[in-house]
Tab-separated table of C-alpha atoms in Angstrom:
chain	number	residue	atom	x	y	z
A	1	MET	CA	21.743	-2.159	-10.201
A	2	TYR	CA	20.954	-3.925	-6.894
A	3	ASP	CA	21.578	-0.685	-4.957
A	4	ARG	CA	19.050	1.098	-7.142
A	5	GLN	CA	16.490	-1.678	-6.564
A	6	VAL	CA	16.983	-1.423	-2.799
A	7	ALA	CA	16.562	2.366	-3.031
A	8	THR	CA	13.315	1.902	-5.024
A	9	LEU	CA	11.943	-0.532	-2.454
A	10	GLU	CA	12.882	1.847	0.376
A	11	ASN	CA	11.205	4.664	-1.536
A	12	ILE	CA	7.969	2.643	-1.847
A	13	ASP	CA	8.059	1.829	1.887
A	14	ASP	CA	8.648	5.505	2.640
A	15	LYS	CA	5.648	6.497	0.510
A	16	ALA	CA	3.533	3.842	2.248
A	17	MET	CA	4.544	5.284	5.613
A	18	ARG	CA	3.646	8.806	4.490
A	19	THR	CA	0.294	7.544	3.153
A	20	THR	CA	-0.397	5.967	6.546
A	21	ARG	CA	0.608	9.163	8.346
A	22	THR	CA	-1.795	11.223	6.199
A	23	ALA	CA	-4.618	8.699	6.694
A	24	VAL	CA	-4.095	8.643	10.461
A	25	LEU	CA	-4.149	12.473	10.542
A	26	ILE	CA	-7.460	12.516	8.639
A	27	LEU	CA	-8.918	9.881	10.989
A	28	GLY	CA	-7.741	11.975	13.935
A	29	PHE	CA	-9.516	15.047	12.542
A	30	ILE	CA	-12.725	13.031	12.075
A	31	ALA	CA	-12.537	11.674	15.624
A	32	GLY	CA	-11.795	15.171	16.952
A	33	ALA	CA	-14.674	16.744	14.996
A	34	LEU	CA	-17.142	14.086	16.137
A	35	THR	CA	-16.036	14.449	19.741
A	36	ALA	CA	-16.296	18.242	19.603
A	37	ALA	CA	-19.692	18.200	17.882
A	38	GLY	CA	-21.226	15.871	20.457
A	39	PRO	CA	-23.045	12.541	20.342
A	40	ASP	CA	-26.038	13.848	18.309
A	41	SER	CA	-23.864	15.199	15.497
A	42	VAL	CA	-24.122	12.080	13.343
A	43	SER	CA	-27.835	11.486	13.889
A	44	ASP	CA	-28.519	15.116	12.838
A	45	LEU	CA	-26.980	14.457	9.425
A	46	SER	CA	-29.157	13.283	6.550
A	47	ILE	CA	-28.694	9.826	5.059
A	48	VAL	CA	-26.597	10.742	1.964
A	49	PRO	CA	-23.717	12.504	3.777
A	50	THR	CA	-23.806	9.830	6.505
A	51	ILE	CA	-23.385	6.991	3.984
A	52	ILE	CA	-20.756	8.839	1.913
A	53	GLY	CA	-18.887	10.003	5.028
A	54	SER	CA	-18.896	6.493	6.512
A	55	PHE	CA	-17.622	5.077	3.224
A	56	GLY	CA	-14.881	7.737	3.183
A	57	THR	CA	-13.858	6.942	6.757
A	58	LEU	CA	-13.700	3.222	5.946
A	59	ALA	CA	-11.618	3.895	2.832
A	60	VAL	CA	-9.169	6.107	4.758
A	61	SER	CA	-8.919	3.448	7.517
A	62	GLY	CA	-8.274	0.814	4.830
A	63	SER	CA	-5.537	2.988	3.363
A	64	ALA	CA	-3.861	3.351	6.777
A	65	PHE	CA	-4.053	-0.403	7.365
A	66	MET	CA	-2.623	-1.190	3.936
A	67	GLY	CA	0.163	1.345	4.405
A	68	VAL	CA	1.249	-0.305	7.655
A	69	GLY	CA	0.991	-3.704	5.947
A	70	ILE	CA	3.199	-2.630	3.044
A	71	TYR	CA	6.205	-1.625	5.093
A	72	THR	CA	5.716	-4.417	7.623
A	73	VAL	CA	5.709	-7.298	5.144
A	74	THR	CA	8.590	-5.985	3.024
A	75	GLU	CA	11.469	-8.460	2.968
A	76	TYR	CA	14.885	-7.422	1.760
A	77	PRO	CA	16.769	-10.375	0.308
A	78	VAL	CA	20.159	-11.015	1.900
A	79	GLU	CA	22.670	-11.114	-0.929
A	80	ILE	CA	25.695	-12.047	1.205
A	81	ARG	CA	25.221	-14.114	4.358
A	82	GLU	CA	27.451	-14.403	7.412
A	83	GLY	CA	28.581	-17.900	6.357
A	84	ASP	CA	29.689	-16.557	2.973
A	85	LEU	CA	31.952	-14.020	4.652
A	86	ARG	CA	33.436	-16.701	6.916
A	87	SER	CA	34.208	-18.899	3.907
A	88	ALA	CA	35.796	-15.984	2.019
A	89	GLY	CA	39.275	-16.753	3.292
A	90	ARG	CA	39.049	-20.520	2.668
A	91	ALA	CA	37.536	-20.755	-0.837
A	92	PRO	CA	39.584	-19.781	-3.883
A	93	ARG	CA	38.862	-16.160	-4.834
A	94	SER	CA	37.365	-16.963	-8.257
A	95	ALA	CA	35.050	-19.676	-6.835
A	96	TRP	CA	33.923	-17.350	-4.054
A	97	LEU	CA	33.254	-14.539	-6.549
A	98	ASP	CA	31.272	-16.898	-8.811
A	99	GLY	CA	29.091	-17.868	-5.850
A	100	ALA	CA	28.669	-14.246	-4.739
A	101	ILE	CA	27.630	-13.105	-8.222
A	102	GLY	CA	25.064	-15.917	-8.401
A	103	ARG	CA	23.622	-14.920	-5.029
A	104	LEU	CA	23.538	-11.257	-6.033
A	105	ASP	CA	21.642	-12.250	-9.182
A	106	ASP	CA	19.116	-14.231	-7.073
A	107	ALA	CA	18.734	-11.297	-4.676
A	108	SER	CA	18.207	-8.896	-7.589
A	109	THR	CA	15.486	-11.147	-9.060
A	110	SER	CA	13.647	-11.553	-5.758
A	111	ILE	CA	13.852	-7.847	-4.863
A	112	GLN	CA	12.329	-6.996	-8.260
A	113	ALA	CA	9.327	-9.216	-7.454
A	114	GLU	CA	9.049	-7.465	-4.078
A	115	ILE	CA	9.167	-4.020	-5.743
A	116	GLU	CA	6.389	-4.932	-8.178
A	117	ARG	CA	4.220	-6.353	-5.414
A	118	ASN	CA	4.696	-3.393	-3.068
A	119	ALA	CA	4.079	-0.917	-5.901
A	120	GLU	CA	0.709	-2.597	-6.569
A	121	TYR	CA	-0.221	-2.441	-2.867
A	122	LEU	CA	0.847	1.223	-2.702
A	123	GLU	CA	-1.382	2.037	-5.676
A	124	VAL	CA	-4.367	0.518	-3.855
A	125	ALA	CA	-3.490	2.321	-0.597
A	126	GLN	CA	-3.221	5.671	-2.375
A	127	LEU	CA	-6.404	5.057	-4.334
A	128	LEU	CA	-8.224	4.298	-1.066
A	129	LEU	CA	-6.790	7.456	0.509
A	130	ILE	CA	-7.828	9.702	-2.375
A	131	THR	CA	-11.294	8.067	-2.642
A	132	GLY	CA	-11.794	8.297	1.114
A	133	SER	CA	-10.726	11.927	1.395
A	134	SER	CA	-12.828	12.903	-1.658
A	135	SER	CA	-15.868	11.183	-0.138
A	136	LEU	CA	-15.325	12.952	3.176
A	137	LEU	CA	-14.914	16.289	1.404
A	138	TYR	CA	-18.085	15.658	-0.589
A	139	ALA	CA	-20.062	14.665	2.523
A	140	THR	CA	-18.899	17.843	4.288
A	141	ALA	CA	-19.637	20.077	1.283
A	142	VAL	CA	-23.126	18.597	0.852
A	143	THR	CA	-23.925	19.102	4.547
A	144	VAL	CA	-22.641	22.697	4.556
A	145	ALA	CA	-24.557	23.524	1.345
A	146	ALA	CA	-27.738	21.921	2.716
A	147	ARG	CA	-27.540	23.974	5.917
A	148	SER	CA	-26.583	27.214	4.112
A	149	PHE	CA	-28.930	27.128	1.090
A	150	GLY	CA	-31.562	24.595	2.098
A	151	VAL	CA	-30.916	22.276	-0.893
A	152	SER	CA	-31.325	18.690	0.288
A	153	PRO	CA	-28.248	16.400	0.002
A	154	GLY	CA	-30.286	14.026	-2.198
A	155	GLU	CA	-30.982	16.814	-4.713
A	156	GLN	CA	-27.358	17.925	-4.618
A	157	THR	CA	-26.159	14.356	-5.243
A	158	ALA	CA	-28.613	13.948	-8.117
A	159	ALA	CA	-27.310	17.215	-9.622
A	160	VAL	CA	-23.685	16.061	-9.228
A	161	VAL	CA	-24.413	12.646	-10.782
A	162	ILE	CA	-26.244	14.220	-13.756
A	163	GLY	CA	-23.462	16.815	-14.184
A	164	ALA	CA	-20.728	14.171	-14.024
A	165	THR	CA	-22.588	11.969	-16.538
A	166	LEU	CA	-22.997	14.894	-18.946
A	167	MET	CA	-19.321	15.790	-18.577
A	168	ALA	CA	-18.292	12.163	-19.193
A	169	VAL	CA	-20.467	12.043	-22.343
A	170	VAL	CA	-18.971	15.321	-23.629
A	171	LEU	CA	-15.391	14.131	-22.937
A	172	TRP	CA	-16.086	10.746	-24.545
A	173	GLY	CA	-17.556	12.533	-27.607
A	174	ARG	CA	-14.471	14.762	-27.876
A	175	VAL	CA	-12.119	11.762	-27.688
A	176	LYS	CA	-14.109	9.925	-30.366
A	177	LEU	CA	-14.111	13.046	-32.584
A	178	ARG	CA	-10.334	13.437	-32.197
A	179	ASP	CA	-9.833	9.739	-33.062
A	180	ARG	CA	-11.973	10.112	-36.196
A	181	LYS	CA	-10.068	13.254	-37.260
A	182	SER	CA	-6.665	11.610	-36.721
A	183	ARG	CA	-7.781	8.545	-38.695
A	184	SER	CA	-9.080	10.632	-41.646
A	185	ARG	CA	-5.689	12.465	-41.932
B	1	MET	CA	15.704	-29.379	23.736
B	2	SER	CA	13.410	-26.634	22.495
B	3	LYS	CA	14.253	-22.962	22.917
B	4	THR	CA	12.191	-20.972	25.400
B	5	ASP	CA	11.379	-17.262	24.964
B	6	SER	CA	14.132	-16.294	27.403
B	7	ASP	CA	16.716	-18.326	25.437
B	8	GLU	CA	16.046	-16.329	22.275
B	9	THR	CA	18.605	-13.697	21.377
B	10	TYR	CA	17.490	-10.131	20.674
B	11	PRO	CA	17.701	-10.380	16.837
B	12	GLU	CA	15.816	-13.712	16.956
B	13	ARG	CA	13.058	-12.120	19.024
B	14	ILE	CA	12.852	-9.179	16.591
B	15	LYS	CA	12.623	-11.594	13.655
B	16	ALA	CA	9.952	-13.680	15.402
B	17	GLY	CA	7.945	-10.495	16.012
B	18	SER	CA	8.275	-9.413	12.386
B	19	ASP	CA	7.229	-12.867	11.204
B	20	ARG	CA	4.164	-12.758	13.455
B	21	MET	CA	3.199	-9.373	11.971
B	22	ARG	CA	3.788	-10.701	8.446
B	23	ARG	CA	1.525	-13.681	9.195
B	24	PHE	CA	-1.135	-11.295	10.541
B	25	PHE	CA	-1.082	-9.142	7.404
B	26	SER	CA	-1.056	-12.238	5.186
B	27	LEU	CA	-4.524	-13.041	6.601
B	28	PHE	CA	-5.707	-9.898	4.805
B	29	GLY	CA	-3.903	-10.758	1.575
B	30	ILE	CA	-0.909	-8.447	2.126
B	31	ARG	CA	2.141	-10.645	1.545
B	32	SER	CA	5.727	-10.168	0.498
B	33	ALA	CA	6.819	-11.702	-2.807
B	34	GLU	CA	8.798	-14.315	-0.882
B	35	MET	CA	5.753	-15.330	1.184
B	36	GLU	CA	3.621	-15.483	-1.955
B	37	ARG	CA	6.198	-17.732	-3.637
B	38	GLU	CA	6.301	-20.072	-0.608
B	39	ARG	CA	2.498	-20.118	-0.538
B	40	SER	CA	2.213	-21.074	-4.209
B	41	GLU	CA	4.869	-23.792	-3.730
B	42	ASP	CA	2.896	-25.246	-0.790
B	43	LYS	CA	-0.287	-25.512	-2.867
């Protein structure tokens, strides 16, 4: 049981580290692209991709920071301490075992709290990463489309917002319809 | 007599470094469950 909890916590830390690695790679690409494009590259962009791209960069940076935080703050409870091992020979076996089981129980309870906490942080870090990379992708797509077809980023964003709203309404309608059908059966 | 930096053993120095990093991240609300428990007990 305790072994499995430790493995889960290690798994969360591992995922946090991989999230950080991905975020740092994305930030490196952004820095590389901006350096290659020159100092005027940002001022040449229109306001919509600049705002969305900046938001995306901030979100990805936040994800990297959180990822580092997750595996740095993780504390593994010590179920058996050095003093316990030293006293092993002196205390009667049953008394020592009783104490060890109690400490293992405490360690299991505290590691569970740590797992839940780290899992929540990881969710936020991954959400930031996915939001940030989507925003960056959107900002790039809008800029490329504006330069290729001459449609302004503002118009494109308006079209996307209207499309997404319509899609949300259609999906919501379908869910409601399915609920009504299942209730009438 | 208080311990100076040079008196610290290697594991103690590692632990002190980790604790410093934990304190730094706690400023941004990222805390371990143990730190959160200690914090709520202090309040």
